[in-house]
Short mmCIF file of C-alpha atoms in Angstrom, two decimals:
data_model
loop_
_atom_site.label_atom_id
_atom_site.label_comp_id
_atom_site.label_asym_id
_atom_site.label_seq_id
_atom_site.Cartn_x
_atom_site.Cartn_y
_atom_site.Cartn_z
CA UNK A 4 0.00 0.00 0.00
CA UNK A 5 1.55 3.30 -1.09
CA UNK A 6 1.91 5.62 1.89
CA UNK A 7 -0.25 8.75 1.91
CA UNK A 8 2.13 10.86 4.00
CA UNK A 9 0.30 10.44 7.32
CA UNK A 10 3.13 8.92 9.33
CA UNK A 11 2.64 7.45 12.80
CA UNK A 12 4.95 5.99 15.41
CA UNK A 13 4.91 2.22 15.00
CA UNK A 14 4.29 2.25 11.23
CA UNK A 15 6.21 -0.43 9.36
CA UNK A 16 7.28 0.87 5.95
CA UNK A 17 9.27 -0.10 2.92
CA UNK A 18 11.27 2.96 1.88
CA UNK A 19 13.23 3.44 -1.34
CA UNK A 20 14.86 6.24 -3.33
CA UNK A 21 16.05 5.99 -6.95
CA UNK A 22 19.84 5.79 -7.32
CA UNK A 23 21.04 9.12 -8.67
CA UNK A 24 24.48 10.10 -10.09
CA UNK A 25 26.73 12.29 -7.97
CA UNK A 26 30.41 12.82 -7.09
CA UNK A 27 32.49 11.57 -4.17
CA UNK A 28 33.94 14.39 -2.08
CA UNK A 29 35.87 12.19 0.35
CA UNK A 30 36.55 8.49 0.20
CA UNK A 31 35.99 6.00 2.99
CA UNK A 32 37.36 7.30 6.27
CA UNK A 33 36.27 6.68 9.84
CA UNK A 34 33.26 4.65 8.76
CA UNK A 35 31.93 7.37 6.41
CA UNK A 36 32.03 8.33 2.76
CA UNK A 37 31.09 11.89 1.74
CA UNK A 38 29.21 12.70 -1.46
CA UNK A 39 27.76 15.77 -3.10
CA UNK A 40 24.05 15.60 -2.28
CA UNK A 41 22.02 15.60 -5.52
CA UNK A 42 18.62 16.65 -4.17
CA UNK A 43 19.15 19.74 -2.02
CA UNK A 44 20.32 23.30 -2.61
CA UNK A 45 22.37 25.37 -0.19
CA UNK A 46 20.20 27.70 1.88
CA UNK A 47 22.04 31.00 1.46
CA UNK A 48 19.53 32.70 3.78
CA UNK A 49 20.36 30.45 6.72
CA UNK A 50 21.93 32.40 9.57
CA UNK A 51 22.41 29.41 11.86
CA UNK A 52 23.74 26.63 9.64
CA UNK A 53 26.17 26.88 6.74
CA UNK A 54 25.94 23.65 4.75
CA UNK A 55 28.61 22.83 2.16
CA UNK A 56 26.42 20.70 -0.12
CA UNK A 57 27.88 17.38 1.03
CA UNK A 58 26.49 14.53 3.13
CA UNK A 59 28.53 11.94 5.01
CA UNK A 60 27.02 8.47 4.74
CA UNK A 61 27.64 5.80 7.33
CA UNK A 62 28.96 2.49 6.01
CA UNK A 63 26.67 -0.44 6.74
CA UNK A 64 28.28 -2.90 9.12
CA UNK A 65 31.40 -0.78 9.75
CA UNK A 66 32.14 -1.04 13.46
CA UNK A 67 34.13 2.21 13.35
CA UNK A 68 31.01 4.18 12.44
CA UNK A 69 29.25 5.86 15.33
CA UNK A 70 25.89 4.63 16.59
CA UNK A 71 23.90 7.21 14.62
CA UNK A 72 25.55 6.24 11.34
CA UNK A 73 24.86 2.56 12.06
CA UNK A 74 21.25 3.35 11.19
CA UNK A 75 22.10 4.67 7.69
CA UNK A 76 19.61 3.78 4.95
CA UNK A 77 21.34 5.37 1.93
CA UNK A 78 23.79 3.29 -0.12
CA UNK A 79 26.33 4.05 -2.83
CA UNK A 80 26.99 2.23 -6.08
CA UNK A 81 29.83 1.24 -6.30
CA UNK A 82 30.13 0.45 -2.56
CA UNK A 83 32.12 2.88 -0.36
CA UNK A 84 35.28 0.76 -0.15
CA UNK A 85 35.70 1.17 -3.92
CA UNK A 86 35.31 4.95 -3.93
CA UNK A 87 37.86 7.75 -3.82
CA UNK A 88 37.51 11.53 -3.91
CA UNK A 89 36.52 12.70 -7.38
CA UNK A 90 34.88 9.45 -8.42
CA UNK A 91 31.43 9.39 -9.95
CA UNK A 92 28.94 7.15 -8.14
CA UNK A 93 25.24 6.79 -7.56
CA UNK A 94 23.46 7.28 -4.24
CA UNK A 95 20.01 6.04 -3.26
CA UNK A 96 18.00 3.74 -1.02
CA UNK A 97 17.26 0.17 -2.09
CA UNK A 98 13.86 -1.09 -0.87
CA UNK A 99 14.40 -1.19 2.90
CA UNK A 100 12.03 -2.23 5.69
CA UNK A 101 11.95 0.32 8.51
CA UNK A 102 9.71 1.21 11.42
CA UNK A 103 8.86 4.72 12.61
CA UNK A 104 10.08 5.78 16.06
CA UNK A 105 9.10 9.45 16.01
CA UNK A 106 7.25 12.03 13.89
CA UNK A 107 7.82 15.79 14.19
CA UNK A 108 6.16 18.60 12.25
CA UNK A 109 7.84 21.98 11.88
CA UNK A 110 6.01 25.29 11.62
CA UNK A 111 7.86 27.34 10.56
CA UNK A 112 9.93 24.90 8.48
CA UNK A 113 13.13 23.62 10.09
CA UNK A 114 16.30 25.57 9.33
CA UNK A 115 18.83 22.95 8.25
CA UNK A 116 21.22 24.76 5.94
CA UNK A 117 19.66 23.28 2.80
CA UNK A 118 16.58 23.88 0.68
CA UNK A 119 13.76 23.07 0.72
CA UNK A 120 13.47 23.55 4.47
CA UNK A 121 11.78 20.48 5.99
CA UNK A 122 8.26 20.69 7.35
CA UNK A 123 8.25 17.07 8.52
CA UNK A 124 10.83 14.84 10.21
CA UNK A 125 10.28 11.09 10.43
CA UNK A 126 12.77 8.99 12.36
CA UNK A 127 13.08 5.35 11.32
CA UNK A 128 15.05 2.25 12.15
CA UNK A 129 16.04 -0.43 9.66
CA UNK A 130 14.83 -3.99 10.15
CA UNK A 131 16.75 -5.67 12.96
CA UNK A 132 17.42 -2.49 14.95
CA UNK A 133 15.48 -1.62 18.11
CA UNK A 134 15.02 1.74 19.77
CA UNK A 135 16.90 1.95 23.04
CA UNK A 136 15.47 4.19 25.69
CA UNK A 137 18.72 4.78 27.60
CA UNK A 138 21.96 6.13 26.11
CA UNK A 139 24.17 3.51 27.81
CA UNK A 140 22.53 0.62 25.96
CA UNK A 141 25.11 -1.12 23.82
CA UNK A 142 23.11 -1.61 20.62
CA UNK A 143 22.02 1.89 19.72
CA UNK A 144 22.00 5.40 21.11
CA UNK A 145 19.04 7.51 20.05
CA UNK A 146 15.94 6.78 18.09
CA UNK A 147 17.23 6.13 14.57
CA UNK A 148 17.78 7.79 11.18
CA UNK A 149 15.78 10.90 10.33
CA UNK A 150 14.33 11.51 6.88
CA UNK A 151 12.35 14.54 5.74
CA UNK A 152 9.49 13.54 3.41
CA UNK A 153 8.76 16.44 1.08
CA UNK A 154 12.30 17.87 1.18
CA UNK A 155 13.00 17.14 -2.48
CA UNK A 156 14.45 13.67 -2.00
CA UNK A 157 12.35 11.35 -4.20
CA UNK A 158 11.43 8.83 -1.52
CA UNK A 159 8.76 6.20 -2.04
CA UNK A 160 7.09 4.88 1.11
CA UNK A 161 4.93 1.75 1.15
CA UNK A 162 2.94 1.01 4.30
CA UNK A 163 3.38 -2.62 5.38
CA UNK A 164 1.67 -2.45 8.77
CA UNK A 165 0.06 0.12 11.04
CA UNK A 166 -0.72 -1.44 14.43
CA UNK A 167 -4.02 -0.16 15.86
CA UNK A 168 -4.78 1.82 12.71
CA UNK A 169 -8.37 2.46 13.89
CA UNK A 170 -7.21 4.22 17.06
CA UNK A 171 -5.72 7.69 17.51
CA UNK A 172 -3.41 8.90 20.30
CA UNK A 173 -5.53 10.16 23.17
CA UNK A 174 -8.37 7.69 22.61
CA UNK A 175 -9.95 6.14 25.69
CA UNK A 176 -11.19 2.57 25.35
CA UNK A 177 -12.68 -0.22 27.45
CA UNK A 178 -11.42 -3.75 26.90
CA UNK A 179 -13.19 -7.11 27.10
CA UNK A 180 -12.09 -7.50 30.72
CA UNK A 181 -13.82 -4.27 31.72
CA UNK A 182 -10.63 -2.23 32.13
CA UNK A 183 -10.43 1.33 30.79
CA UNK A 184 -7.27 2.37 28.97
CA UNK A 185 -5.66 5.48 27.49
CA UNK A 186 -4.10 4.84 24.06
CA UNK A 187 -1.06 7.00 23.25
CA UNK A 188 0.45 4.74 20.61
CA UNK A 189 0.57 1.02 19.80
CA UNK A 190 2.94 0.26 22.68
CA UNK A 191 1.81 3.04 25.04
CA UNK A 192 -1.24 1.86 26.93
CA UNK A 193 -2.10 3.27 30.37
CA UNK A 194 -4.80 1.56 32.47
CA UNK A 195 -6.99 3.97 34.42
CA UNK A 196 -7.29 1.64 37.42
CA UNK A 197 -3.63 2.20 38.34
CA UNK A 198 -2.83 -1.50 38.40
CA UNK A 199 0.08 -2.89 36.39
CA UNK A 200 -0.71 -3.05 32.69
CA UNK A 201 -0.11 -6.81 32.57
CA UNK A 202 -0.29 -8.32 29.07
CA UNK A 203 -2.11 -5.30 27.66
CA UNK A 204 -5.74 -4.69 26.70
CA UNK A 205 -8.00 -7.66 26.02
CA UNK A 206 -9.78 -7.58 22.67
CA UNK A 207 -12.33 -6.63 21.47
CA UNK A 208 -12.10 -2.97 22.41
CA UNK A 209 -14.86 -0.40 22.87
CA UNK A 210 -14.03 3.18 21.97
CA UNK A 211 -15.26 5.52 24.70
CA UNK A 212 -13.91 8.99 23.86
CA UNK A 213 -11.92 10.62 21.07
CA UNK A 214 -10.19 13.97 21.48
CA UNK A 215 -11.80 14.21 24.91
CA UNK A 216 -15.38 13.94 23.67
CA UNK A 217 -17.80 11.01 23.26
CA UNK A 218 -16.98 9.09 20.09
CA UNK A 219 -19.22 8.78 17.07
CA UNK A 220 -21.03 5.55 16.28
CA UNK A 221 -18.95 5.12 13.12
CA UNK A 222 -15.65 5.50 14.99
CA UNK A 223 -16.81 3.06 17.69
CA UNK A 224 -17.86 0.54 15.05
CA UNK A 225 -14.50 0.80 13.28
CA UNK A 226 -12.54 0.14 16.49
CA UNK A 227 -14.81 -2.75 17.46
CA UNK A 228 -14.51 -4.35 14.02
CA UNK A 229 -10.72 -3.97 13.92
CA UNK A 230 -10.33 -5.75 17.28
CA UNK A 231 -13.06 -8.37 16.86
CA UNK A 232 -10.47 -11.08 16.22
CA UNK A 233 -6.87 -11.48 17.29
CA UNK A 234 -5.23 -9.93 20.34
CA UNK A 235 -2.76 -7.31 21.47
CA UNK A 236 -0.11 -10.01 21.81
CA UNK A 237 -0.68 -11.20 18.23
CA UNK A 238 -0.31 -7.62 17.02
CA UNK A 239 3.02 -7.29 18.84
CA UNK A 240 4.26 -10.59 17.40
CA UNK A 241 3.24 -9.65 13.84
CA UNK A 242 5.00 -6.30 14.18
CA UNK A 243 8.15 -7.95 15.53
CA UNK A 244 8.13 -10.46 12.67
CA UNK A 245 8.11 -7.63 10.11
CA UNK A 246 10.64 -5.39 11.86
CA UNK A 247 12.99 -7.84 13.56
CA UNK A 248 12.83 -5.37 16.43
CA UNK A 249 11.45 -4.87 19.92
CA UNK A 250 8.72 -2.30 20.57
CA UNK A 251 8.81 0.02 23.56
CA UNK A 252 8.48 -0.48 26.38
CA UNK A 253 10.63 -3.61 26.37
CA UNK A 254 8.37 -5.15 29.01
CA UNK A 255 5.75 -5.78 26.29
CA UNK A 256 8.09 -8.39 24.79
CA UNK A 257 8.27 -10.45 27.97
CA UNK A 258 4.47 -10.64 28.00
CA UNK A 259 4.14 -12.00 24.47
CA UNK A 260 6.04 -15.24 24.99
#
């Protein structure tokens, strides 16, 4: 399913970008290769950031690259180890499965040093990488690799899975066990009774309020239909199968086995 541009935390996507000719500015060094970026222009009106037109790409699997670059989704052709300054290469994104860890909208647009200035930032992690909440975790510091849909880079996004697509952050629901919950995202469920969340809400779910007001009959019917079969645990397992990752909080994983 081609993505419509409405990104949500938890979305599982296939992202790609056509490989485009460019020039190598600096060959492989310290786990990075630098290329002239073919899709942006220098923002000469930027007072805060003075961008030189180049982007340093992390090398996949290079242990010398820092944790942020380990999340790199762009690739070069030929591969970085074959490139030297002045070479012509192509840069792009082969079809890559990612999941969304954060979505930020910018009004006014974000000042980055390049044009067009981004109005949207979407942070993603490649399949097999999990968000780590604390900076001293060994696998990854931070929330992933940030892309800016609509910034001139010709991305294609295909939606593979949106857990709890019928719900919206801030919805209040009642589950089949009679517990009331606040939904703030597919892995962010808060029970109103103050007891431990346990294995999560029991399906089917009844939508109680949306945006702080009683829900419409159509919205309630959509939520009920979407949770008529299956379970929260099955949703977690399906998501993990697609992403090769662990959702947050990590405690959800212990409850699915």
